[in-house]
Short mmCIF file of C-alpha atoms in Angstrom, two decimals:
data_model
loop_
_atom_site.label_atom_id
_atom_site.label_comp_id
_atom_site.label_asym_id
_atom_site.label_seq_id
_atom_site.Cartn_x
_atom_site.Cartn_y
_atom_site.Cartn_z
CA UNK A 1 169.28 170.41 134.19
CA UNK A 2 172.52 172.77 134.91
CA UNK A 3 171.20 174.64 131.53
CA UNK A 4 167.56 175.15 133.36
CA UNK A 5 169.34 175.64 136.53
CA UNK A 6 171.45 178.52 135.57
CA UNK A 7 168.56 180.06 133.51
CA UNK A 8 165.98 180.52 135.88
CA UNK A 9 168.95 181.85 138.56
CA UNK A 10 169.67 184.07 135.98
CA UNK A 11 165.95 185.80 135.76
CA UNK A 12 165.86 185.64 139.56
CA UNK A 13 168.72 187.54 140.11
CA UNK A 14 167.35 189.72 137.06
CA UNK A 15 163.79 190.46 137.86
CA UNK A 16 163.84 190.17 141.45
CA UNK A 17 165.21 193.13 144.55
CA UNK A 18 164.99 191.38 147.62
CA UNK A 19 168.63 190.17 147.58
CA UNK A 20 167.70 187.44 150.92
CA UNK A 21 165.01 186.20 148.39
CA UNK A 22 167.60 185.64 145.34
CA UNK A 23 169.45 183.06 148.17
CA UNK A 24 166.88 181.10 148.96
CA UNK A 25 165.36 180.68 145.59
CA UNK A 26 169.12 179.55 144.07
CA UNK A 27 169.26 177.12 147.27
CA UNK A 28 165.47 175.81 146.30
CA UNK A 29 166.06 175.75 142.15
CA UNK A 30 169.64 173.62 143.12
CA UNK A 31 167.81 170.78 145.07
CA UNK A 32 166.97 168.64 141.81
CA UNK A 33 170.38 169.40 140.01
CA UNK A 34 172.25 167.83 143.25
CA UNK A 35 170.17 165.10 143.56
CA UNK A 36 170.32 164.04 140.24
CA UNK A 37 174.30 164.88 140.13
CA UNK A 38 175.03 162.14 143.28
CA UNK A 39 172.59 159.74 142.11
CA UNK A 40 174.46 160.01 138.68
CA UNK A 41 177.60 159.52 141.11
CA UNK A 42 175.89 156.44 142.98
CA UNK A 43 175.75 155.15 139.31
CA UNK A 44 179.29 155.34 138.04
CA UNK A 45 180.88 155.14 141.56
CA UNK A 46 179.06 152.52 143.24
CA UNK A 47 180.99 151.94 146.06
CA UNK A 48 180.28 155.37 146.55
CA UNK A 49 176.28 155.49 147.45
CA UNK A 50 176.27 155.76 150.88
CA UNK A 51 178.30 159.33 150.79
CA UNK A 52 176.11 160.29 147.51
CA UNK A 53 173.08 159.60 149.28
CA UNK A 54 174.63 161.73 152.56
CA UNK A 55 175.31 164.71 150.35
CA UNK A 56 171.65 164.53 149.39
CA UNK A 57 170.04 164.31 152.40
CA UNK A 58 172.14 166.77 154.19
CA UNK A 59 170.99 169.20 151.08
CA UNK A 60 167.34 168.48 151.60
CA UNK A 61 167.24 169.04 155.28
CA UNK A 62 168.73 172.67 154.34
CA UNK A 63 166.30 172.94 151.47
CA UNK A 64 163.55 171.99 154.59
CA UNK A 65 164.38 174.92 156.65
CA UNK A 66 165.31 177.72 153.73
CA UNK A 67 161.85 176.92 152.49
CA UNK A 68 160.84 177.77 155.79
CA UNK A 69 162.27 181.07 155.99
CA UNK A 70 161.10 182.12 152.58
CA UNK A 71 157.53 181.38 153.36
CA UNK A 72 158.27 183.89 156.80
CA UNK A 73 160.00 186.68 154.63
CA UNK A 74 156.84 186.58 152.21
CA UNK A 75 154.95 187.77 155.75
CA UNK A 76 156.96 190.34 156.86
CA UNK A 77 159.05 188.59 159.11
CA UNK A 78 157.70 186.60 162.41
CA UNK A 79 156.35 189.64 164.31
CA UNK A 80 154.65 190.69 161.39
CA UNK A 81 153.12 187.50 161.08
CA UNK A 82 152.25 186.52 164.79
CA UNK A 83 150.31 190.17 164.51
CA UNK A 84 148.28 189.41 161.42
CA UNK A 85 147.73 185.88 162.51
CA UNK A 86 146.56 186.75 166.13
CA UNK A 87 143.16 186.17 165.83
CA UNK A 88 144.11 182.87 164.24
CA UNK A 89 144.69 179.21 165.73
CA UNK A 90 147.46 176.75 164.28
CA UNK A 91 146.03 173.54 163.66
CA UNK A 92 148.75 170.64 164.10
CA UNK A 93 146.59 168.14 163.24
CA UNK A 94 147.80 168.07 159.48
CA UNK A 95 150.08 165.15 158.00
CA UNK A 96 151.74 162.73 158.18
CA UNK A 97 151.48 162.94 161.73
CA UNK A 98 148.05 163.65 162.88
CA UNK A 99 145.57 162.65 159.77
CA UNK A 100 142.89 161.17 161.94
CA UNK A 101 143.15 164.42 164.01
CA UNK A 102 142.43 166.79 161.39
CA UNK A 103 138.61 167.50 162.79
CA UNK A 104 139.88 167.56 166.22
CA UNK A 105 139.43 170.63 168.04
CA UNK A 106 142.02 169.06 170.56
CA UNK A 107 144.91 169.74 168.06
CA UNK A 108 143.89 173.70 167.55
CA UNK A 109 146.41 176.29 169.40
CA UNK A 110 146.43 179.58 169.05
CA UNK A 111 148.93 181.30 166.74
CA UNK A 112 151.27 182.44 169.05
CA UNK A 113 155.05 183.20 169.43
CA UNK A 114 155.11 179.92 170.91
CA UNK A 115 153.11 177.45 168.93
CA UNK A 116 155.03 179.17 166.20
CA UNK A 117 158.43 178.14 167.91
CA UNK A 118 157.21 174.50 168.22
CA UNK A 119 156.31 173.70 164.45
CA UNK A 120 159.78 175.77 163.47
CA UNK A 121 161.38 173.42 165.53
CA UNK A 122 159.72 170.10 164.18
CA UNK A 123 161.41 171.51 161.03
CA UNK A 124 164.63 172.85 161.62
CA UNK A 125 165.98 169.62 163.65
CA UNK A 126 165.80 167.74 160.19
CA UNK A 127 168.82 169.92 159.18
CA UNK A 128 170.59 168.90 162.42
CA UNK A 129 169.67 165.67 163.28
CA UNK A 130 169.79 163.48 159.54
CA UNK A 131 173.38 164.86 159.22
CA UNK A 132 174.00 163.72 162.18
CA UNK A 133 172.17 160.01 161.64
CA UNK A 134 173.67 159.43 158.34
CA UNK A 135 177.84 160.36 159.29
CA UNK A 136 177.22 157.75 161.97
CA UNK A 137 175.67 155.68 159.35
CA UNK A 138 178.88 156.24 157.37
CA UNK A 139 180.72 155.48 159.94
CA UNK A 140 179.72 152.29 160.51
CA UNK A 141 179.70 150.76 156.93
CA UNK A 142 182.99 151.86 156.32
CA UNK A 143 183.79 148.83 159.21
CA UNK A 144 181.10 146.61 157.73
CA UNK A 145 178.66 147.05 160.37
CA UNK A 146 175.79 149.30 158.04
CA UNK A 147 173.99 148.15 154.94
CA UNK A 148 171.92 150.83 153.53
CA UNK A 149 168.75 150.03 153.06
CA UNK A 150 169.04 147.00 154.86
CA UNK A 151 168.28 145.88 158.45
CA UNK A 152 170.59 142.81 158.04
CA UNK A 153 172.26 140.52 160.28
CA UNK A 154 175.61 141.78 160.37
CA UNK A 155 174.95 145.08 163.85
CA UNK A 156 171.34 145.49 165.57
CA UNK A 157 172.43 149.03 164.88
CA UNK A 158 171.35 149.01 161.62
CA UNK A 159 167.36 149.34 161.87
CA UNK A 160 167.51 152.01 164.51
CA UNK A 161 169.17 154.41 163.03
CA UNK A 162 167.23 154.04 159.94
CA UNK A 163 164.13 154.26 162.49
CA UNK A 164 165.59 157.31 163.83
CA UNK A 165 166.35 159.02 160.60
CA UNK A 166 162.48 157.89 159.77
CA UNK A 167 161.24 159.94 162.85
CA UNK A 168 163.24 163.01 162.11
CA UNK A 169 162.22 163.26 158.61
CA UNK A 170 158.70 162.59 159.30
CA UNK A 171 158.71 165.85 162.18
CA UNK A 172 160.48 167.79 159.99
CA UNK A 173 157.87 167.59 157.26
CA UNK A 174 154.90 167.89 159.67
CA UNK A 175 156.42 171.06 160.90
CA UNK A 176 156.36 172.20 157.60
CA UNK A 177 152.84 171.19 157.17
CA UNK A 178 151.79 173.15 160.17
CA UNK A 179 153.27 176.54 158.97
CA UNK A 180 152.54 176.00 154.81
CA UNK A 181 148.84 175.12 155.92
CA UNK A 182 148.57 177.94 158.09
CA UNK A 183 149.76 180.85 155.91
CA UNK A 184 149.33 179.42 152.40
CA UNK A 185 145.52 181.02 151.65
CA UNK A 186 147.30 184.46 152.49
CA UNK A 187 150.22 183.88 149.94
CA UNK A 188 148.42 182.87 146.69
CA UNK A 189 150.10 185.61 144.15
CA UNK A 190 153.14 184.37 145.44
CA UNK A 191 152.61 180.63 143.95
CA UNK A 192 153.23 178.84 146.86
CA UNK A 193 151.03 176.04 146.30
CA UNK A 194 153.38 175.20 142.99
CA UNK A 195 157.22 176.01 144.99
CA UNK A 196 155.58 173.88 147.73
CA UNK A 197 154.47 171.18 145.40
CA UNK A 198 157.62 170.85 143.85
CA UNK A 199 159.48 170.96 146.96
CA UNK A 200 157.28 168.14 148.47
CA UNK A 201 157.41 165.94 145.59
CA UNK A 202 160.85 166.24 145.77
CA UNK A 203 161.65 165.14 149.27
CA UNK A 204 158.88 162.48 148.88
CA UNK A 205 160.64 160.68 146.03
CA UNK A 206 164.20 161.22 147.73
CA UNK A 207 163.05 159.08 150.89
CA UNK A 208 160.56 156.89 149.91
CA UNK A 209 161.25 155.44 146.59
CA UNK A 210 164.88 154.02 147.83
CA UNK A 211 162.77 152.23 150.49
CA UNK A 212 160.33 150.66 148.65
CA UNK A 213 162.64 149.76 145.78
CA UNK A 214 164.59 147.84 148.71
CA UNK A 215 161.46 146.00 150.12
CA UNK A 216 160.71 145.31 146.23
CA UNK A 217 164.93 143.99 145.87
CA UNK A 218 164.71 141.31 148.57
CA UNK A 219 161.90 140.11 147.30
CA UNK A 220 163.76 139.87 144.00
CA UNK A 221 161.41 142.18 142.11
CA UNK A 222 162.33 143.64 139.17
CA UNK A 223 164.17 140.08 138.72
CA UNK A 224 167.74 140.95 137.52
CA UNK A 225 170.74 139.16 136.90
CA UNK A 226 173.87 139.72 138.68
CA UNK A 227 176.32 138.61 142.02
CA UNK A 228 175.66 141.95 143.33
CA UNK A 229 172.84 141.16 144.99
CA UNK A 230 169.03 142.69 145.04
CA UNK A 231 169.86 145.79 147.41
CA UNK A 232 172.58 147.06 145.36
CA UNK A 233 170.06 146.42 142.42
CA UNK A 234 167.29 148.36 144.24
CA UNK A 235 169.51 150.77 145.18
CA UNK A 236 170.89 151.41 141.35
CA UNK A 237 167.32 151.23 139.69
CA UNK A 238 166.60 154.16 142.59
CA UNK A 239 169.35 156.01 141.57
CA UNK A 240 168.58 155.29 137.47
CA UNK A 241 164.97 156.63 138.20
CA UNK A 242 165.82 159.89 140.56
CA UNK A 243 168.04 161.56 137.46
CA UNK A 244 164.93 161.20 135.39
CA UNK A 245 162.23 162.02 138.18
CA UNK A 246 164.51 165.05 139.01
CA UNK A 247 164.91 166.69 135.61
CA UNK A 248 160.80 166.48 135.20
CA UNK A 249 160.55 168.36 138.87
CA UNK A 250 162.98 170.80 137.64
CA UNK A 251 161.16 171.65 135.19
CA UNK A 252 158.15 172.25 137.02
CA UNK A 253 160.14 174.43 139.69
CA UNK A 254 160.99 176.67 137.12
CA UNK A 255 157.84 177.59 136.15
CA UNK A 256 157.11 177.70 139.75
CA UNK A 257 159.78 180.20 140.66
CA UNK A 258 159.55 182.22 137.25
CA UNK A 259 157.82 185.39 138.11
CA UNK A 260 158.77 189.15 138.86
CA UNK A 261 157.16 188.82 142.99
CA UNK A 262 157.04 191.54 145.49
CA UNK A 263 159.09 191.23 148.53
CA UNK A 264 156.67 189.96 150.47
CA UNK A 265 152.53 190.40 151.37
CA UNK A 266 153.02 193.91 152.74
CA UNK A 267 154.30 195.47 149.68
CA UNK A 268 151.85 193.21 147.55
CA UNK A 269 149.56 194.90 149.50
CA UNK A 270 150.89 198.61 148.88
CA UNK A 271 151.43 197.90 145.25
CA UNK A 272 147.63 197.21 145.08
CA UNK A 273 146.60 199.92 146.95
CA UNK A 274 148.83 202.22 144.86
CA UNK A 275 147.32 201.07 141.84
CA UNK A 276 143.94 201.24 142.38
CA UNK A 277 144.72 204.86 143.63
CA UNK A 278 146.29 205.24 140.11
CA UNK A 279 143.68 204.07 138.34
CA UNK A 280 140.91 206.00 140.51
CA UNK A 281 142.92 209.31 139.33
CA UNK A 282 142.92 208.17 135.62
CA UNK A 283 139.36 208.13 135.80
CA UNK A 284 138.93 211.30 137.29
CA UNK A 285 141.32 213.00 134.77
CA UNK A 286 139.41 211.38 131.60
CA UNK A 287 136.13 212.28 133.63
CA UNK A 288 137.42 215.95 133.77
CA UNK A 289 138.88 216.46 130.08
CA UNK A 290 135.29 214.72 128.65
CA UNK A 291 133.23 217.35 130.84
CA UNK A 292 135.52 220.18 129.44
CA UNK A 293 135.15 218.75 126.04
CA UNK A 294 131.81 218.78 126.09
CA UNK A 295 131.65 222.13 127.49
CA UNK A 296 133.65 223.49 124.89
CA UNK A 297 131.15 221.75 122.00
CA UNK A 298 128.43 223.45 123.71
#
C-alpha cells in the first residue's frame, strides 16, 4: 500500500499544475494507507484501539471536507458555481437522511449561496465534532468508564456519545450527498463517480463494519476461543479485515485518481473549444492545399 501510495503521488505531482489539487489528492490517496496502518496498530498494540481508531476517524472527517473542496475547485470556485447553477434547485432529499423524500418536491431549494452554506455545513461539522466525541471518548476509558463498541453497564455515558458520534457522521455524509448529487452530471471527465466511490466505500466500511462485527461478538458469532472476551474479538476480526478491505480500495483509488485532468470545468471547457477550433483550421488548410493541388493538375 505505501508502494501504491507513493506511486500514484508521484504521477500527481508529475502530470498535474494545479498545485491546491496535488494537496487534496495526496490527502484523498493517504486515507486507506492510515487506516490500514492503525488497524495494523489495533492488532499488535491492543490496548491501543481506542487511540488507533481516533487517529482514523479524525483522518476521515478531514478526508470528508477536502473531498468537498476538490469537488468546488473542479467548478471554479463557489461563485462560479452558484452562477452556473442558478437556474438550478438543490434537492436534500438524497441519503441516508431523506430516502423516502427523494420524489418530494418539499425537499427542493434553490441553489443558492445559502442552501449551498447549509449542506457545506452538514459536512464540515464531521471534522469538528467526531474529534471532539471520540477525545471525550478517550477520556473516559482511560478511567474505565467507556467500552468501545459497547453500551455496557459500567457509565450511561457510553451509548450517547456513540449516538452522538452516529448523528454527526450520518449529517456529514448527507451533506456530501447533497453537493456530489448536485454537481456530479457536470463533472464526468473528471471521474468523480469512481474518487467518490472509493471515498464512500471507504468511510462506509470504517463505521459500519466495527458495529456490526460488535452486535455479531455479543452474540458470540464468529465463536472464538479466548478470556478476552467477544468485543475485543469483534473488534480484532474488524481490524484483521480493514488492512485487507483497504489495500483492495487503494487500488481502486488509484485508478480513480490516475489521469492528466484540467484544473477544473472552465478550462475543460476552453481546452475543448480550443481544439475543435484547431481542428476546424486543419481542415481548412488540407481543404486549401487539395484545391491548389488540383488546380495545379489541371
Amino acid at each position: 500500500m505505501v508502494v501504491l501510495y507513493i506511486e500514484a503521488v508521484y504521477f500527481v505531482f508529475r502530470f498535474h499544475s494545479n498545485k491546491r489539487q496535488k494537496i487534496r489528492f495526496m490527502f484523498l490517496l493517504a486515507l486507506c494507507p492510515i487506516i490500514a496502518w492503525t488497524s495494523l496498530l489495533a492488532i499488535l498494540v491492543p490496548t491501543a484501539t481506542l487511540l488507533s481508531e481516533f487517529t482514523a476517524s479524525i483522518y476521515v472527517g478531514v478526508c470528508i471536507v477536502v473531498f468537498l473542496n476538490m469537488l468546488l475547485e473542479y467548478l471554479g470556485g463557489t461563485t462560479q458555481l452558484l452562477t452556473d447553477m442558478s437556474d438550478q434547485t438543490l434537492t436534500f432529499g438524497t441519503p441516508p437522511c431523506c430516502c423516502c423524500c427523494m420524489c418530494c418536491k418539499c425537499c427542493r431549494f434553490p441553489f443558492n449561496k445559502k442552501t449551498l452554506r447549509v449542506a457545506s455545513v452538514f459536512t464540515i461539522q464531521i471534522a469538528i465534532v467526531r474529534p471532539i466525541v471520540l477525545f471525550v471518548a478517550a477520556v473516559l476509558w482511560t478511567d474505565g468508564k467507556y467500552a468501545s463498541g459497547d453500551e455496557g453497564e459500567q457509565s450511561s455515558v457510553t451509548f450517547p456519545i456513540q449516538v452522538f458520534s452516529g448523528v454527526s457522521t450520518i449529517l456529514g455524509v448527507w451533506g456530501l450527498q447533497i453537493v456530489y448529487r448536485a454537481t456530479r452530471d457536470r463533472l464526468t471527465m473528471f471521474r468523480v463517480n469512481l474518487k467518490f466511490a472509493s471515498f464512500q466505500l471507504t468511510f462506509a466500511i470504517v463505521n459500519l463494519q466495527n458495529f456490526i462485527l460488535a452486535i455479531l461478538g455479543k452474540n458470540g458469532i464468529p465463536a472464538c476461543e479466548g478470556s478476552r472476551g467477544p468485543l475485543m474479538r469483534g473488534s480484532r476480526l474488524n481490524h484483521y479485515l480493514l488492512v485487507i478491505e483497504m489495500f483492495l480500495l487503494c487500488i481502486l483509488s488509484r485508478f480513480a485518481y490516475r489521469r492528466q485532468e484540467a484544473k477544473n470545468i472552465q478550462e475543460y471547457s476552453m481546452d475543448g473549444v480550443t481544439s475543435s477550433i484547431k481542428d476546424s483550421s486543419d481542415k481548412e488548410v488540407n481543404g486549401i492545399d487539395n484545391f491548389v493541388d488540383v488546380a495545379t493538375v489541371s
